[in-house]
PDB file of C-alpha atoms in Angstrom:
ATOM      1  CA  UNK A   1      97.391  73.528  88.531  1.00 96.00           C
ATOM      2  CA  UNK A   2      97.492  71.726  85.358  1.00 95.00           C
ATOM      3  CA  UNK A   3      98.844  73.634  82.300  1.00 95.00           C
ATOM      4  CA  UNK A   4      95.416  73.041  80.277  1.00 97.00           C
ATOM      5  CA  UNK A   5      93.185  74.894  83.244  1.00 98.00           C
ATOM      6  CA  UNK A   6      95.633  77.969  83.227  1.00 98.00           C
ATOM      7  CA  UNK A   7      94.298  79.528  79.968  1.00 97.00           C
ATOM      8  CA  UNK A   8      90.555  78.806  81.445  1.00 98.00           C
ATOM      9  CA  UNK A   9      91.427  80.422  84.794  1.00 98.00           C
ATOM     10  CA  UNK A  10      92.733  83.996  83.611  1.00 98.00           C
ATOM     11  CA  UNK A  11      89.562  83.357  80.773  1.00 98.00           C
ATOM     12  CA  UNK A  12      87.233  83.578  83.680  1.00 98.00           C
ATOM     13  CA  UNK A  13      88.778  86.624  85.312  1.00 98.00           C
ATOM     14  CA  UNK A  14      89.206  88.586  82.197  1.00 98.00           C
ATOM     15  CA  UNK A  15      85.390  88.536  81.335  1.00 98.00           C
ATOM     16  CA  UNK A  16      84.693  89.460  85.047  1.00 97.00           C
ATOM     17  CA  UNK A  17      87.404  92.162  84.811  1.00 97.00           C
ATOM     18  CA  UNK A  18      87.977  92.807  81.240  1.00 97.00           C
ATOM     19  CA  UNK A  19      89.923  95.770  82.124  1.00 95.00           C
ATOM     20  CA  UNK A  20      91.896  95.834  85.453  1.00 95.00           C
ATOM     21  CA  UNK A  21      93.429  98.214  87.111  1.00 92.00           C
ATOM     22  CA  UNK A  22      95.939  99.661  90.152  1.00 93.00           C
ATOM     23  CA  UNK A  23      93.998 100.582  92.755  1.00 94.00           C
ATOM     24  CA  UNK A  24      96.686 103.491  93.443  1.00 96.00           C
ATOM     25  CA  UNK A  25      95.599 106.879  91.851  1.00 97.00           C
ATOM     26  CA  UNK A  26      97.821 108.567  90.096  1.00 97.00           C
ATOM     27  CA  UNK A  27      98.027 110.602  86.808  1.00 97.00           C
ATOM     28  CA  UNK A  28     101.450 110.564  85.460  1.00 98.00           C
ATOM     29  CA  UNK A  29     104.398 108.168  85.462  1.00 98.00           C
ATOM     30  CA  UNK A  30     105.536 110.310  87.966  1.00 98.00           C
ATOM     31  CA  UNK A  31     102.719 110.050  90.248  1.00 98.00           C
ATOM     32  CA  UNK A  32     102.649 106.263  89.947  1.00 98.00           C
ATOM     33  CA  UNK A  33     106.554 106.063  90.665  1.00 98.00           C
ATOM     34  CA  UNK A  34     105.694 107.585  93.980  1.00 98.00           C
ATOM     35  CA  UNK A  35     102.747 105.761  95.416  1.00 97.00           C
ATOM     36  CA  UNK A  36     104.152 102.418  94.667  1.00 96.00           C
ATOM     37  CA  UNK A  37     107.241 103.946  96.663  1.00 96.00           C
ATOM     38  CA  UNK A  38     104.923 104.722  99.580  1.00 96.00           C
ATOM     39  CA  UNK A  39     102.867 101.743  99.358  1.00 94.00           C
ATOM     40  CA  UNK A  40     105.375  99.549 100.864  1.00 88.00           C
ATOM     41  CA  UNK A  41     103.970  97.384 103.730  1.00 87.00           C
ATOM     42  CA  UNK A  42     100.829 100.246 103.493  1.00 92.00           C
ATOM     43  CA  UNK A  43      97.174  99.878 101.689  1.00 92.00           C
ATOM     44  CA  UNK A  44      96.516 101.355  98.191  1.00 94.00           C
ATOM     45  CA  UNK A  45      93.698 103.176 100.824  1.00 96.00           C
ATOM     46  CA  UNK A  46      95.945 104.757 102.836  1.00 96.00           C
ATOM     47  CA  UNK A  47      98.481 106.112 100.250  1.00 97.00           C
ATOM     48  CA  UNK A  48      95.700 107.431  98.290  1.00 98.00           C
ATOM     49  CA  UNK A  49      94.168 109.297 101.168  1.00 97.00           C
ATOM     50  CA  UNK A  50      97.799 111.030 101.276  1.00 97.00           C
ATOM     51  CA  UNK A  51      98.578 111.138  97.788  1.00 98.00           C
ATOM     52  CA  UNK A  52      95.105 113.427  97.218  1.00 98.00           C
ATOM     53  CA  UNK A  53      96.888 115.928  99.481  1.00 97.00           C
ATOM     54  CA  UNK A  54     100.363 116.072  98.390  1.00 98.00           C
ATOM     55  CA  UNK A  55      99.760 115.571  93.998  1.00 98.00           C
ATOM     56  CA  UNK A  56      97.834 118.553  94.081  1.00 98.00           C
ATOM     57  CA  UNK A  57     100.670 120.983  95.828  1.00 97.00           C
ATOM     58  CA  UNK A  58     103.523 118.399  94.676  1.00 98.00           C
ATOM     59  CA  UNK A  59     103.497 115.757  91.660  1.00 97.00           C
ATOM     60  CA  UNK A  60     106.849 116.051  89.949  1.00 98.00           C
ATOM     61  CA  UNK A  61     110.718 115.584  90.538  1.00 98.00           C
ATOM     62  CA  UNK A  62     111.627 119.317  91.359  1.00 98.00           C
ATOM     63  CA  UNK A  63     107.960 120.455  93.236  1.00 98.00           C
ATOM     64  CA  UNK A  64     109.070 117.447  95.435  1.00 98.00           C
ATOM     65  CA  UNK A  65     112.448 118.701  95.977  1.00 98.00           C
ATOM     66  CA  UNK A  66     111.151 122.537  96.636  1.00 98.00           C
ATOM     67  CA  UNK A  67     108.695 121.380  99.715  1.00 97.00           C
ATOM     68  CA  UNK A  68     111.740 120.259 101.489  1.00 97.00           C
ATOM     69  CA  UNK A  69     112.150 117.269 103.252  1.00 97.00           C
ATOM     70  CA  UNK A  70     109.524 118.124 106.474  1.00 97.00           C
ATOM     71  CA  UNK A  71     107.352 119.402 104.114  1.00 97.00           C
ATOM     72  CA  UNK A  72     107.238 116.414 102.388  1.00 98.00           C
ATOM     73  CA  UNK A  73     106.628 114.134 105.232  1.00 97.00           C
ATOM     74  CA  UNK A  74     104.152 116.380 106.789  1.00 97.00           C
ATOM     75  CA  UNK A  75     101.783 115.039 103.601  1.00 97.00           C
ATOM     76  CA  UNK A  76     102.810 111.637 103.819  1.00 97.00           C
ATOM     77  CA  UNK A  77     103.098 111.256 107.908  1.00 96.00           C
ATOM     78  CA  UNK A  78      99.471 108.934 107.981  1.00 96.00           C
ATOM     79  CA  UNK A  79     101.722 106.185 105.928  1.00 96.00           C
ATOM     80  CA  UNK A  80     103.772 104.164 107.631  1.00 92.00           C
ATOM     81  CA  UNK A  81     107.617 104.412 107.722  1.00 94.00           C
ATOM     82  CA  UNK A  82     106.970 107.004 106.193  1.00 96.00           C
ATOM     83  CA  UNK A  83     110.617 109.147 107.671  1.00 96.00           C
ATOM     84  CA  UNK A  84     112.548 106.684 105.352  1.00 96.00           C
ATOM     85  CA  UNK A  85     110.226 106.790 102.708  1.00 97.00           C
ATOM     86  CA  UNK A  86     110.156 110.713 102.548  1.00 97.00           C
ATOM     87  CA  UNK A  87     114.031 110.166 102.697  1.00 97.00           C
ATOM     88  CA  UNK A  88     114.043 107.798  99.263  1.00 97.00           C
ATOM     89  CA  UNK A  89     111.422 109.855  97.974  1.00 97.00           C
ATOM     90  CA  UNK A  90     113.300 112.880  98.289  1.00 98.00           C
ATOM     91  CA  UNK A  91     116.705 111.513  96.861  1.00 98.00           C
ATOM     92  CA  UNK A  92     114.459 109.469  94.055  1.00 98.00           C
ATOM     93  CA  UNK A  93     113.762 113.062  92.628  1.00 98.00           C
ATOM     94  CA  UNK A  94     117.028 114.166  93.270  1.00 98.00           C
ATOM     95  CA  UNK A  95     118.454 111.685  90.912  1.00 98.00           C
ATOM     96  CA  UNK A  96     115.293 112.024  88.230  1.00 98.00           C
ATOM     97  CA  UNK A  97     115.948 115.549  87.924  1.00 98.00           C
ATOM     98  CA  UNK A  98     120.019 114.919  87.501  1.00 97.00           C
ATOM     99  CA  UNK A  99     120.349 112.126  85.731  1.00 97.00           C
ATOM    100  CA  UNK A 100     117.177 111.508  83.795  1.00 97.00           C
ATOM    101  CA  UNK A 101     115.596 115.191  82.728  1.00 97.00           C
ATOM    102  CA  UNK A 102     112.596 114.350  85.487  1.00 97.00           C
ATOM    103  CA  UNK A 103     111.253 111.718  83.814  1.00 97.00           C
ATOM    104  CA  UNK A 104     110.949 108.144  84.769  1.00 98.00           C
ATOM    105  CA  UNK A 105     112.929 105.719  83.354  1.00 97.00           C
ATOM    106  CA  UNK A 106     111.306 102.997  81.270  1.00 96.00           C
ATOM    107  CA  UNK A 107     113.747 100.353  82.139  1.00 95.00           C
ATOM    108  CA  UNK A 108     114.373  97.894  84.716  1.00 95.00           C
ATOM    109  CA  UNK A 109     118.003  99.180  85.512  1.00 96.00           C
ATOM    110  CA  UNK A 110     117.201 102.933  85.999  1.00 97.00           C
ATOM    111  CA  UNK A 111     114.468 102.151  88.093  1.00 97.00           C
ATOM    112  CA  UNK A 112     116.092 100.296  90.278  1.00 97.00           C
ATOM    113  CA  UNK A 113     118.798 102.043  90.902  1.00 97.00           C
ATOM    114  CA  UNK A 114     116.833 105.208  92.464  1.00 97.00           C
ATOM    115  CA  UNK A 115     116.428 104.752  95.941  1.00 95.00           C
ATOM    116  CA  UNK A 116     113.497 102.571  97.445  1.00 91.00           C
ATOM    117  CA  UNK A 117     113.263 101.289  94.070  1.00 94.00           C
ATOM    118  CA  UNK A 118     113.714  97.549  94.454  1.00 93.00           C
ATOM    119  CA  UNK A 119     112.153  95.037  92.084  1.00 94.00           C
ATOM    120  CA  UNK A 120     108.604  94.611  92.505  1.00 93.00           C
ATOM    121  CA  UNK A 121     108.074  98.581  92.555  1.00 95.00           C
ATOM    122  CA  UNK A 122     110.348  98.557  89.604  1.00 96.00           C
ATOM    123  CA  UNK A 123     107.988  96.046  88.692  1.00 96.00           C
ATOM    124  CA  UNK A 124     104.897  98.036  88.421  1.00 96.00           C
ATOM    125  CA  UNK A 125     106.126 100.630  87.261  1.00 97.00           C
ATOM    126  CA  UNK A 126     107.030  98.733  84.115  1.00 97.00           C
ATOM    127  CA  UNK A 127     103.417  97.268  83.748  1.00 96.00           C
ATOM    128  CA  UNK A 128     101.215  99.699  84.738  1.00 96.00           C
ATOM    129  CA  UNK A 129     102.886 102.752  83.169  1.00 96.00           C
ATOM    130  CA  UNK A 130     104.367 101.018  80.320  1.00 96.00           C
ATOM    131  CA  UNK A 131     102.629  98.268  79.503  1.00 95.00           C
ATOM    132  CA  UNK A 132     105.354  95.285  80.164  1.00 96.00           C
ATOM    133  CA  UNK A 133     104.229  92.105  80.825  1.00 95.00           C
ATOM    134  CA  UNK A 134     106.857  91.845  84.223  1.00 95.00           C
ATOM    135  CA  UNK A 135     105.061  90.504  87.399  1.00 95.00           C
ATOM    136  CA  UNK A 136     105.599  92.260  90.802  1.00 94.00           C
ATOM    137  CA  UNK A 137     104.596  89.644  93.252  1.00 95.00           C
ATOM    138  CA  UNK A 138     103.334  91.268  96.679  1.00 93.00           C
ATOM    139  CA  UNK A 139     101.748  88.991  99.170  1.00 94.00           C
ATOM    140  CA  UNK A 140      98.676  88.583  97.697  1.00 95.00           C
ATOM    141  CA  UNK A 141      99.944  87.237  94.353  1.00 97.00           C
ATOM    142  CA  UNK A 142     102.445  84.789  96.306  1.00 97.00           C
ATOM    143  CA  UNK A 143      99.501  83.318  98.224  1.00 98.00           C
ATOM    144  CA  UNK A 144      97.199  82.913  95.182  1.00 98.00           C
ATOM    145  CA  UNK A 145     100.008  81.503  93.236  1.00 98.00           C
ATOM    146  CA  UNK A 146     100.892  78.867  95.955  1.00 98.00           C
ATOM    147  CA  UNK A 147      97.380  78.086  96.810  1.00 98.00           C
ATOM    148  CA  UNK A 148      95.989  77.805  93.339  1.00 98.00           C
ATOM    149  CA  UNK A 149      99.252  75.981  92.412  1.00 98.00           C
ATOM    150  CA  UNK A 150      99.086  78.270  89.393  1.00 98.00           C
ATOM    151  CA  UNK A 151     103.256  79.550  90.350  1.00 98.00           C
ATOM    152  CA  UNK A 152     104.432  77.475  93.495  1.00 97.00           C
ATOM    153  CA  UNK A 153     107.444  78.767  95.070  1.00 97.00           C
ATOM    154  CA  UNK A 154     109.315  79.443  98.082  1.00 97.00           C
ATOM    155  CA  UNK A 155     110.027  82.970  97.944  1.00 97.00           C
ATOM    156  CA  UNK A 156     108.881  85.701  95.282  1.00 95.00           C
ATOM    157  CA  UNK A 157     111.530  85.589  92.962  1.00 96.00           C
ATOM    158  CA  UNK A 158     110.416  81.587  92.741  1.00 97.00           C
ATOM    159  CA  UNK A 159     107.310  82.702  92.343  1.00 98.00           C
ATOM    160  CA  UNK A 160     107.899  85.471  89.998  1.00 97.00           C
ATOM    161  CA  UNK A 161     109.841  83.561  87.489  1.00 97.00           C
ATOM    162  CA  UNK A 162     107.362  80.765  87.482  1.00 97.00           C
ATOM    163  CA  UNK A 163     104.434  83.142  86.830  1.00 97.00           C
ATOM    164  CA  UNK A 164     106.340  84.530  83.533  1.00 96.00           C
ATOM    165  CA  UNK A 165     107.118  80.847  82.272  1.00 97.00           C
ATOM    166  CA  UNK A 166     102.899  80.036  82.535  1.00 97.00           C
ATOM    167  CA  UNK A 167     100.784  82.796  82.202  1.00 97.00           C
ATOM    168  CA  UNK A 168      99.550  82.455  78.552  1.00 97.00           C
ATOM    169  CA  UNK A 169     101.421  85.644  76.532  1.00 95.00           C
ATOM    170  CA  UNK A 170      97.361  86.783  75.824  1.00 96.00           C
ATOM    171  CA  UNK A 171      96.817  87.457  79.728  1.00 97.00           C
ATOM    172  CA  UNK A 172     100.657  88.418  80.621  1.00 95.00           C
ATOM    173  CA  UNK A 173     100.111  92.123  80.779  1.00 95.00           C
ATOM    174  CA  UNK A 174      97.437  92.326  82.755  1.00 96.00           C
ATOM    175  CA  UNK A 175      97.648  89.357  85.215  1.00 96.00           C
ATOM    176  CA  UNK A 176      99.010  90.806  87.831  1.00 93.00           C
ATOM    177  CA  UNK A 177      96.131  93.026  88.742  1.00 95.00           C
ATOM    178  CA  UNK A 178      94.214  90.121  88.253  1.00 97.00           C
ATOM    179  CA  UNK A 179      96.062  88.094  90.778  1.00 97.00           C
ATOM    180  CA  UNK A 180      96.052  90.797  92.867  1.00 95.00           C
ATOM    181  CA  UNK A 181      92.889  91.354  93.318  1.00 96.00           C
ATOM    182  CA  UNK A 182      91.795  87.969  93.140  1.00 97.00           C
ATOM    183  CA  UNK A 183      93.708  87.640  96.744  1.00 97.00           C
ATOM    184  CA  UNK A 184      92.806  90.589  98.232  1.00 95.00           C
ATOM    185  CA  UNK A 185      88.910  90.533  98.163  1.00 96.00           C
ATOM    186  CA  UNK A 186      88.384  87.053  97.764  1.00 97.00           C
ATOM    187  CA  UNK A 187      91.279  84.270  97.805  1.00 98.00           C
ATOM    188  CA  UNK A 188      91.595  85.844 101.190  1.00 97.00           C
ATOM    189  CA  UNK A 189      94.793  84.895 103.502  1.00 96.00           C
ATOM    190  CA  UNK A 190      92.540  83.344 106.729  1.00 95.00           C
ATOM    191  CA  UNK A 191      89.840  82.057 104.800  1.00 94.00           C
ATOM    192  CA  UNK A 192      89.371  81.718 100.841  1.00 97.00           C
ATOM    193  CA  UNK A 193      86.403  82.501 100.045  1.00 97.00           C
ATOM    194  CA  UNK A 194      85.617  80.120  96.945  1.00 97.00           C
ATOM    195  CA  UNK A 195      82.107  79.901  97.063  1.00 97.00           C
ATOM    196  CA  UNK A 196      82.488  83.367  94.980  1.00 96.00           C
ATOM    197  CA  UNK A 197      85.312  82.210  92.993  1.00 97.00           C
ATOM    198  CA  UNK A 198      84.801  82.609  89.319  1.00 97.00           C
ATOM    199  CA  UNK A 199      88.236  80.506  88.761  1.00 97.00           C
ATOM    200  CA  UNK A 200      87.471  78.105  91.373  1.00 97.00           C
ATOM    201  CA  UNK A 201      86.824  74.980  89.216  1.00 97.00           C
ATOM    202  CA  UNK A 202      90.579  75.266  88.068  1.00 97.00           C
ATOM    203  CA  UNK A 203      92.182  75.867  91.064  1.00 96.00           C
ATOM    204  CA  UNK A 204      94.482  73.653  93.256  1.00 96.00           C
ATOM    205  CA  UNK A 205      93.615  74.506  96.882  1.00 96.00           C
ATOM    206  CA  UNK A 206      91.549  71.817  98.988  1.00 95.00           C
ATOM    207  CA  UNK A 207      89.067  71.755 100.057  1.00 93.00           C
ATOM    208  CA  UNK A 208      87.328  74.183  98.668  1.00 95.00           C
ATOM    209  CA  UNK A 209      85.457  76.434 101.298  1.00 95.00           C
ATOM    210  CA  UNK A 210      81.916  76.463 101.337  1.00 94.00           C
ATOM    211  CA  UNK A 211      79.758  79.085 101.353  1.00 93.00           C
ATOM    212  CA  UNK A 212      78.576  80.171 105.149  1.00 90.00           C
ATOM    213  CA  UNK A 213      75.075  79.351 106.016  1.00 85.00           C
ATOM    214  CA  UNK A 214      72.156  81.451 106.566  1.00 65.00           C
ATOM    215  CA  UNK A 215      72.611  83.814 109.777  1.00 58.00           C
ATOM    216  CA  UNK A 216      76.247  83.218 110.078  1.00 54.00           C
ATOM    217  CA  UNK A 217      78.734  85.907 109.122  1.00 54.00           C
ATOM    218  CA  UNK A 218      80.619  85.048 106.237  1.00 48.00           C
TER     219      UNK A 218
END
């Protein structure tokens, strides 16, 4: 992707989405810490189904702690792995009620030193709960960004770094959800669907797919 369409292609998705947001629910820091923690290699669906159970009985450091580690997973037992996530979870709030008077920390460090805290979690933590333009690149945003050549790279951290040195500062903050969303309902992993692309015209990826004729599923 040229460096002239970039500014066009986030233009496009901001007036379709002027305000985007995590699909996860949550109310608190708190709350957000721990669905991105259970999200791993699980829908935003499935961890909200579980999360409308256990915030209501459980949504900070020490309520956490006080239902006990069976308890815990006997909310969260739909998600998968979710023994070892229960485990992290558990120590997570161990350490937030220790070291950091139960709240989250708002830096990159702190957060990744709790357990099952590694950098893309850390990463939305940061942007969604306090506003820093960092980029956590799950599988949809390393697709789009290969695809659309907007961030080529081989691995996320390539395609991480590459994503902070284009996106225009105006966009920064919010273009991850963007991105996200973007591959996950339509710049789909077995078959783009352009024909609905609003950023198609400055994307990379060819040939564009067309748009499925009458009576065929699409």
């Amino acid at each position: 992707m040229k460096k002239s369409d970039i500014e066009p292609f986030f233009a496009v998705l901001k007036a379709a989405n002027p305000t985007p947001q995590t699909e996860l629910e949550y109310t608190t820091v708190f709350e957000l810490l721990t669905a991105v923690l259970l999200s791993a290699q699980a829908t935003d669906v499935g961890v909200n189904k579980a999360t409308r159970k256990l915030f209501p009985v459980a949504n900070t450091p020490q309520a956490i702690l006080d239902l006990g580690l069976e308890g815990l997973e006997s909310y969260i037992k739909t998600i998968g792995l979710y023994r070892s996530k229960a485990k992290h979870l558990m120590e997570t709030c161990r350490m937030l009620v220790e070291l950091h008077d139960s709240k989250v920390p708002d830096n990159r460090e702190a957060l990744e030193a709790l357990p099952g805290v590694g950098r893309k979690t850390a990463n939305v933590v940061l942007n969604v709960a306090f506003g820093q333009p960092t980029m956590a690149v799950d599988t949809h945003i390393f697709r789009v960004s290969n695809r659309t050549g907007l961030a080529p790279g081989k691995n996320p951290l390539e395609v991480e770094k590459q994503l902070l040195k284009r996106v225009p500062d105006d966009y920064a903050v919010d273009s991850h959800h963007w991105l996200i969303l973007l591959g996950r309902y339509v710049c789909q992993a077995r078959k783009p669907r352009c024909w609905e692309c609003v950023a198609s015209p400055y994307c990379d990826f060819s040939p564009k797919t067309p748009a499925p004729t009458a009576g065929k599923n699409s």
